[in-house]
Short mmCIF file of C-alpha atoms in Angstrom, two decimals:
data_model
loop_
_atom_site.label_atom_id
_atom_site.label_comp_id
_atom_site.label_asym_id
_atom_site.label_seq_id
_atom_site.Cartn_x
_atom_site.Cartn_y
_atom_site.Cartn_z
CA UNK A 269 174.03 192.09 137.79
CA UNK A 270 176.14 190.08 135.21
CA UNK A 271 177.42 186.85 135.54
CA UNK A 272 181.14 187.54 136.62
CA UNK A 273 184.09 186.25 133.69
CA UNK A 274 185.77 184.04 134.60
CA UNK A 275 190.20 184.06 134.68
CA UNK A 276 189.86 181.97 131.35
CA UNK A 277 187.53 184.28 129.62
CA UNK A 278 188.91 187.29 130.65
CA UNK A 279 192.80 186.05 129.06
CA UNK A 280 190.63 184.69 126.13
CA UNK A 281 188.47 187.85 125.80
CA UNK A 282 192.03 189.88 125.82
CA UNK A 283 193.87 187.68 123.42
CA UNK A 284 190.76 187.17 120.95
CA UNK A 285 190.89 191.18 120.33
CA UNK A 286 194.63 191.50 120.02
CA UNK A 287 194.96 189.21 117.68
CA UNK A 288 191.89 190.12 115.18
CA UNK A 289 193.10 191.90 112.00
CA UNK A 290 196.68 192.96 111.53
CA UNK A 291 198.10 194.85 114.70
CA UNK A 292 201.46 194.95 113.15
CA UNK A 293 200.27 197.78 110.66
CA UNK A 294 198.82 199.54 114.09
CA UNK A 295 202.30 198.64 115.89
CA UNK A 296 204.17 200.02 112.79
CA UNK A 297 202.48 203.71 113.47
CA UNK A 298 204.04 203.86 117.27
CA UNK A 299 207.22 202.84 116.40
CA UNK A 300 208.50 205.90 116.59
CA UNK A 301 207.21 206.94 120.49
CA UNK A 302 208.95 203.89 121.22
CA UNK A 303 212.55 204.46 119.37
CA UNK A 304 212.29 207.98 121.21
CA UNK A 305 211.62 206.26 124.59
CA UNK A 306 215.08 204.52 124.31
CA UNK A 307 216.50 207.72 123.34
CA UNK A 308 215.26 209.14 126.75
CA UNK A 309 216.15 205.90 129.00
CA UNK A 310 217.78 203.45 127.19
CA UNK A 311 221.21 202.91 128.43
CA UNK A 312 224.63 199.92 127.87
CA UNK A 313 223.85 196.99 129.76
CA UNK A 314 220.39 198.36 131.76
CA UNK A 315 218.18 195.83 132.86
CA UNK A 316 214.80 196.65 131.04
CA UNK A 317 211.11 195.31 131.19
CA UNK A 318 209.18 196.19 128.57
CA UNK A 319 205.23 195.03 129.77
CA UNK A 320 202.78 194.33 127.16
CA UNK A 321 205.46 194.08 124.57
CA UNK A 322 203.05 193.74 121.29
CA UNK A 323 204.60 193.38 118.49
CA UNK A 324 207.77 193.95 120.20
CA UNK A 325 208.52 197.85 118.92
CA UNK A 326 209.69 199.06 122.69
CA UNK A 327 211.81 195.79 123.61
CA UNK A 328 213.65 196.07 120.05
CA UNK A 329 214.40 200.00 120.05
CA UNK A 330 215.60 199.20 123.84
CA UNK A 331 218.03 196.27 122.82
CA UNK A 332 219.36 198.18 119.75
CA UNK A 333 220.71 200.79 122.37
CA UNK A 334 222.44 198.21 124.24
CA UNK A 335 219.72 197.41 127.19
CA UNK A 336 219.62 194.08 129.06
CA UNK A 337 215.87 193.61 127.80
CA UNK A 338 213.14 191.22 129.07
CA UNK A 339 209.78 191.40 127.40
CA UNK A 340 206.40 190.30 127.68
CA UNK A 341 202.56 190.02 126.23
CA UNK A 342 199.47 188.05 126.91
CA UNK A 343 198.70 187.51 123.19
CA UNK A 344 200.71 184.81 121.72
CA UNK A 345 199.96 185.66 117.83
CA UNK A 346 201.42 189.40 119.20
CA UNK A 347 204.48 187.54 120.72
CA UNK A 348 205.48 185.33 117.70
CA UNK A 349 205.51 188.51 115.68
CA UNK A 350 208.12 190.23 118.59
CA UNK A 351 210.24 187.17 118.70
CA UNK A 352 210.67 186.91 114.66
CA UNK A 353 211.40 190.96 114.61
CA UNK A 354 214.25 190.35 117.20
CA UNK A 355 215.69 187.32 115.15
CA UNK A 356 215.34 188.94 112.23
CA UNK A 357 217.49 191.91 113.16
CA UNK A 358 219.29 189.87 115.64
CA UNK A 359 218.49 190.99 118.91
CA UNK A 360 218.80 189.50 122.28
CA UNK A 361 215.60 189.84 124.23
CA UNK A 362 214.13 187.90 126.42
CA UNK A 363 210.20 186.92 125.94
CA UNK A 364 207.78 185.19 127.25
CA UNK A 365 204.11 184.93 128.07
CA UNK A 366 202.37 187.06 130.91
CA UNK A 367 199.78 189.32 132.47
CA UNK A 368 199.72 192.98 133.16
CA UNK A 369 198.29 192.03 136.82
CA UNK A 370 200.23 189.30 136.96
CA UNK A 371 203.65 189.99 135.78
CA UNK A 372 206.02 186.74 135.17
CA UNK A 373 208.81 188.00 137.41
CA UNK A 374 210.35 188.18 140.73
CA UNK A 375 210.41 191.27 143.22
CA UNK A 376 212.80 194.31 142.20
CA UNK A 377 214.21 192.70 139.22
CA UNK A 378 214.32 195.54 136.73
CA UNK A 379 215.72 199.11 136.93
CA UNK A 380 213.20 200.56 133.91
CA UNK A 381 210.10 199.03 133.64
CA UNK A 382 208.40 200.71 130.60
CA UNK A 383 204.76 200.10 128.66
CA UNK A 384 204.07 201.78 125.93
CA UNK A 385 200.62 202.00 125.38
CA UNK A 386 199.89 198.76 127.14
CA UNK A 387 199.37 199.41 131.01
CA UNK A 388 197.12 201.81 130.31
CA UNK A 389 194.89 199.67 128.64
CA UNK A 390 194.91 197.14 131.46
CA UNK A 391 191.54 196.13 132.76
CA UNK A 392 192.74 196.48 136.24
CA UNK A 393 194.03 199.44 136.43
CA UNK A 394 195.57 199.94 140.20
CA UNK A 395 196.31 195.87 140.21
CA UNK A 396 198.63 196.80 137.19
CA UNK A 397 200.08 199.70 138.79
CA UNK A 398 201.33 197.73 141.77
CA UNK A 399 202.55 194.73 139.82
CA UNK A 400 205.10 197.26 137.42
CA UNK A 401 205.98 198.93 141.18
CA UNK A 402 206.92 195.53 142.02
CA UNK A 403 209.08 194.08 139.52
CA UNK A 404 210.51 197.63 139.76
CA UNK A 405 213.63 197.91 141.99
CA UNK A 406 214.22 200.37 144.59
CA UNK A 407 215.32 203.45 143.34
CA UNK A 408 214.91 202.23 139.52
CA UNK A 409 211.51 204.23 137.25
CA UNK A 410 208.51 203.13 135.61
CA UNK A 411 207.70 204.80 132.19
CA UNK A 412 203.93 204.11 130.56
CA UNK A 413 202.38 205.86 128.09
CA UNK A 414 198.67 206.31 126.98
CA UNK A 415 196.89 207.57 125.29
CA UNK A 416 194.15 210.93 126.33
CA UNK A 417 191.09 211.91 124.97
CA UNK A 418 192.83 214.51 122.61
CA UNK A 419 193.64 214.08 119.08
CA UNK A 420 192.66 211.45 116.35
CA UNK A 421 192.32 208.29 118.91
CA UNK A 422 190.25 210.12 121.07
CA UNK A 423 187.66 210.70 118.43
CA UNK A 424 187.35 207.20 117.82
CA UNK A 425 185.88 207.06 121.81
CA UNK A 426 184.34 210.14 121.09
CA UNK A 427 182.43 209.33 118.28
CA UNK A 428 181.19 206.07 119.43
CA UNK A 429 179.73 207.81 122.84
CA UNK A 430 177.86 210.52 121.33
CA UNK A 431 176.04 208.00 118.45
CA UNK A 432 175.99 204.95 120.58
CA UNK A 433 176.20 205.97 124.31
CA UNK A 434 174.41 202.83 125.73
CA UNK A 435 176.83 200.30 123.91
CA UNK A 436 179.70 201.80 126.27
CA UNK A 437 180.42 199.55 129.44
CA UNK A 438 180.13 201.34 132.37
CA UNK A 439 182.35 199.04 134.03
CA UNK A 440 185.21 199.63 131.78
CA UNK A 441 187.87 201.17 133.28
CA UNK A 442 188.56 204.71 131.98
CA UNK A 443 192.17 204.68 130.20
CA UNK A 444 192.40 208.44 130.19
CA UNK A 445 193.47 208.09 134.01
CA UNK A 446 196.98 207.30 132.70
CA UNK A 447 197.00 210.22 130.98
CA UNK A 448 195.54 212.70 133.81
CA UNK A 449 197.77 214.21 135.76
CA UNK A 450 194.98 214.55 138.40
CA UNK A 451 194.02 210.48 138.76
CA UNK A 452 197.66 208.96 137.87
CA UNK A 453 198.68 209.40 141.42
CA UNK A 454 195.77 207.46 142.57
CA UNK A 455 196.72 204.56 140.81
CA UNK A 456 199.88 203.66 142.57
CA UNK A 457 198.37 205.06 146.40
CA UNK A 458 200.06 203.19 148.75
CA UNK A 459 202.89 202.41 146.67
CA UNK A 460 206.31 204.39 147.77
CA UNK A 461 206.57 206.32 144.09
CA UNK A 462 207.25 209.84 143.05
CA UNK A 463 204.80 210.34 139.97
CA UNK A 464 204.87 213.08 136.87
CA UNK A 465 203.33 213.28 133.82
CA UNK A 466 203.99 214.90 130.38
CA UNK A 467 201.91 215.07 127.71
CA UNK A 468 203.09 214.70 123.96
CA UNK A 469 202.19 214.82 120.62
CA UNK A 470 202.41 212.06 118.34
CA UNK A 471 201.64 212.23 114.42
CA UNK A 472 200.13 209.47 111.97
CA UNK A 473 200.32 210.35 108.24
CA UNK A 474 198.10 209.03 105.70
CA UNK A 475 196.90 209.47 101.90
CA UNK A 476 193.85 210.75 103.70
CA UNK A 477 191.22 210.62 106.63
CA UNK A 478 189.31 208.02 104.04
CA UNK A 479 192.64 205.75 104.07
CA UNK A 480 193.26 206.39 107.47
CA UNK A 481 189.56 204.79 108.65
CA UNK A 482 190.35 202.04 106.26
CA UNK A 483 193.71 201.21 107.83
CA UNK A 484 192.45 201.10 111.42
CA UNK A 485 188.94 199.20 110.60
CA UNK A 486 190.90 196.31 108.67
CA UNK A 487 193.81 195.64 111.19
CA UNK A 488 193.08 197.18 114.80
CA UNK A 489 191.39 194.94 117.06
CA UNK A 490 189.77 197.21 119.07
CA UNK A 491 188.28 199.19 115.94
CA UNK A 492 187.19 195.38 114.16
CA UNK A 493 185.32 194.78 118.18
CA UNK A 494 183.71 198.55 118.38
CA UNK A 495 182.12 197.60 114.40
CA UNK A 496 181.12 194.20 115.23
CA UNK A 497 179.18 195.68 118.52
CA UNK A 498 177.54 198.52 116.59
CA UNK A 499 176.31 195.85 114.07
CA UNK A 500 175.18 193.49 116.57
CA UNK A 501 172.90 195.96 117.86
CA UNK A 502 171.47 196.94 114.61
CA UNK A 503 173.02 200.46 114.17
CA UNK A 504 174.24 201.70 111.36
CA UNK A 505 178.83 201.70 111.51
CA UNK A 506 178.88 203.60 108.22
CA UNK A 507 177.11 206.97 109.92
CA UNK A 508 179.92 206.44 112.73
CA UNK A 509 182.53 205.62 110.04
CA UNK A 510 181.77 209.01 108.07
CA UNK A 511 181.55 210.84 111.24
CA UNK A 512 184.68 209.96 112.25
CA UNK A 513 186.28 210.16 108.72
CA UNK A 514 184.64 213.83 109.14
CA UNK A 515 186.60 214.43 112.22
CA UNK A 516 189.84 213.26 111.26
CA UNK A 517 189.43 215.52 108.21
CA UNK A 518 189.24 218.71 110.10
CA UNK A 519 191.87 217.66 112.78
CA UNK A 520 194.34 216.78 110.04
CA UNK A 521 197.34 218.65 109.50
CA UNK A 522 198.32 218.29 105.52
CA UNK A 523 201.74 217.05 104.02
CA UNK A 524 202.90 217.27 100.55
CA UNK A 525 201.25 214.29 100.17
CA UNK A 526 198.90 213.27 102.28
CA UNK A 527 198.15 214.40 106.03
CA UNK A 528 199.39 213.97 109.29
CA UNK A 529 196.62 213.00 112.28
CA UNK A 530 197.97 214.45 115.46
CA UNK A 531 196.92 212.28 118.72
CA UNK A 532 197.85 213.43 122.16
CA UNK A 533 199.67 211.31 124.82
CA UNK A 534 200.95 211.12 128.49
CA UNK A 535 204.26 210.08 128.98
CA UNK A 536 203.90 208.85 132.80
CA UNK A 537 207.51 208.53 134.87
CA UNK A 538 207.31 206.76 138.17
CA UNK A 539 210.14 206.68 140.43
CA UNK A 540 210.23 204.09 142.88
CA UNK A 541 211.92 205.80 145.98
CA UNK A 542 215.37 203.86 147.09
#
């Protein structure tokens, strides 16, 4: 067995891959989920969390429609970005510093707690559910979103399993769950929550699949981690990198000028009952 990581590698672990490359060219591609969120639920004067706020898209799109709006990330390079974007456009939200399984705030503070595509990422999954349950209030909703193994970010897991299966950690939590209306309920058992799920479809244009690949392996994170571990062990990223380039290609959707990658996603609602 491994040596168990500690607290203070795990936050450093989290904020080292978060804030390698450029997320803000990532963020900049979900924007829209997020200004359709606060179309759905955003409402004058609502008290809002928005958990694992990023670069700040959900917390911003929230306060423009008049929400009460409290926000927070574990990454501080992520969090200085959020808290310029709201000066710069003159915003009122609250941030500050915290963990998805440890959220900053009392009991029942907020009537919408909402993560977009941050929960679902959490590396304790049903420690996460219960801690946005919590800062929920009675008779208020949680709305996450994540991602599923459909679509263009799927075949970025995809790819890596079929041409690298033993550089997957089996102890990884699977982030699908969020996005499976089987498992979701199992992630808030025992809490006193009504749970659906729908699934949506979001779409990422590009020049091409080429400039697409180029995009995500210079600013994600995640992408910058999964090439520095195929390296490390000595395989070869550009065979991944043209496989998934290959993928994207065929899954594409084209524009007038460009194309448009279409990635499928759960939009999770839980109700906390009164």
């Amino acid at each position: 067995m491994g040596r168990a990581i500690s607290a203070a590698d795990r936050v450093a672990a989290i904020t080292g891959l978060w804030s390698d490359g450029d997320y803000r060219r990532i963020a900049a591609l979900f924007a829209p989920i997020s200004e359709q969120l606060a179309a759905n639920w955003a409402g004058p004067g609502l008290r809002v969390l928005d958990a694992a706020t990023g670069t700040g898209n959900t917390a911003l799109a929230f306060a423009r429609a008049g929400a009460e709006v409290d926000a927070f990330d574990l990454t501080p390079t992520l969090l200085d970005i959020a808290e310029r974007r709201a000066a710069e456009q003159r915003l009122r939200v609250r941030f500050r510093q915290g963990d998805l399984v440890a959220i900053p705030y009392d009991d029942a503070t907020f009537e919408l707690v909402v993560s977009t595509f941050g929960a679902f990422l959490a590396d304790q999954q049903q420690a996460c559910a219960r801690e946005l349950v919590r800062v929920c209030r009675p008779g208020g909703t949680i709305v996450t979103t994540g991602w599923s193994g459909e679509g263009a970010i799927g075949v970025l897991t995809a790819v890596t399993v079929e041409h690298h299966p033993d550089l997957r950690d089996p102890a990884a939590p699977d982030v699908r769950v969020w996005s499976d209306p089987d498992r979701l309920p199992g992630l808030f058992a025992g809490c006193d929550v009504e749970v659906s799920l729908e699934r949506r479809t979001a779409e990422f244009t590009f020049a091409s699949a080429e400039q697409a690949m180029e995009v995500f392996e210079t600013t994600s994170g995640p992408v910058r981690a999964l090439r520095t571990n195929v390296e490390r062990a000595g395989r070869d990223w550009s065979a991944l990198r043209q496989e998934i380039v290959r993928r994207w290609t065929a899954l594409a959707r084209p524009t007038g000028d460009g194309i448009a990658l279409p990635s499928v996603y759960g939009v999770a609602v839980v109700r906390r009952r009164s």
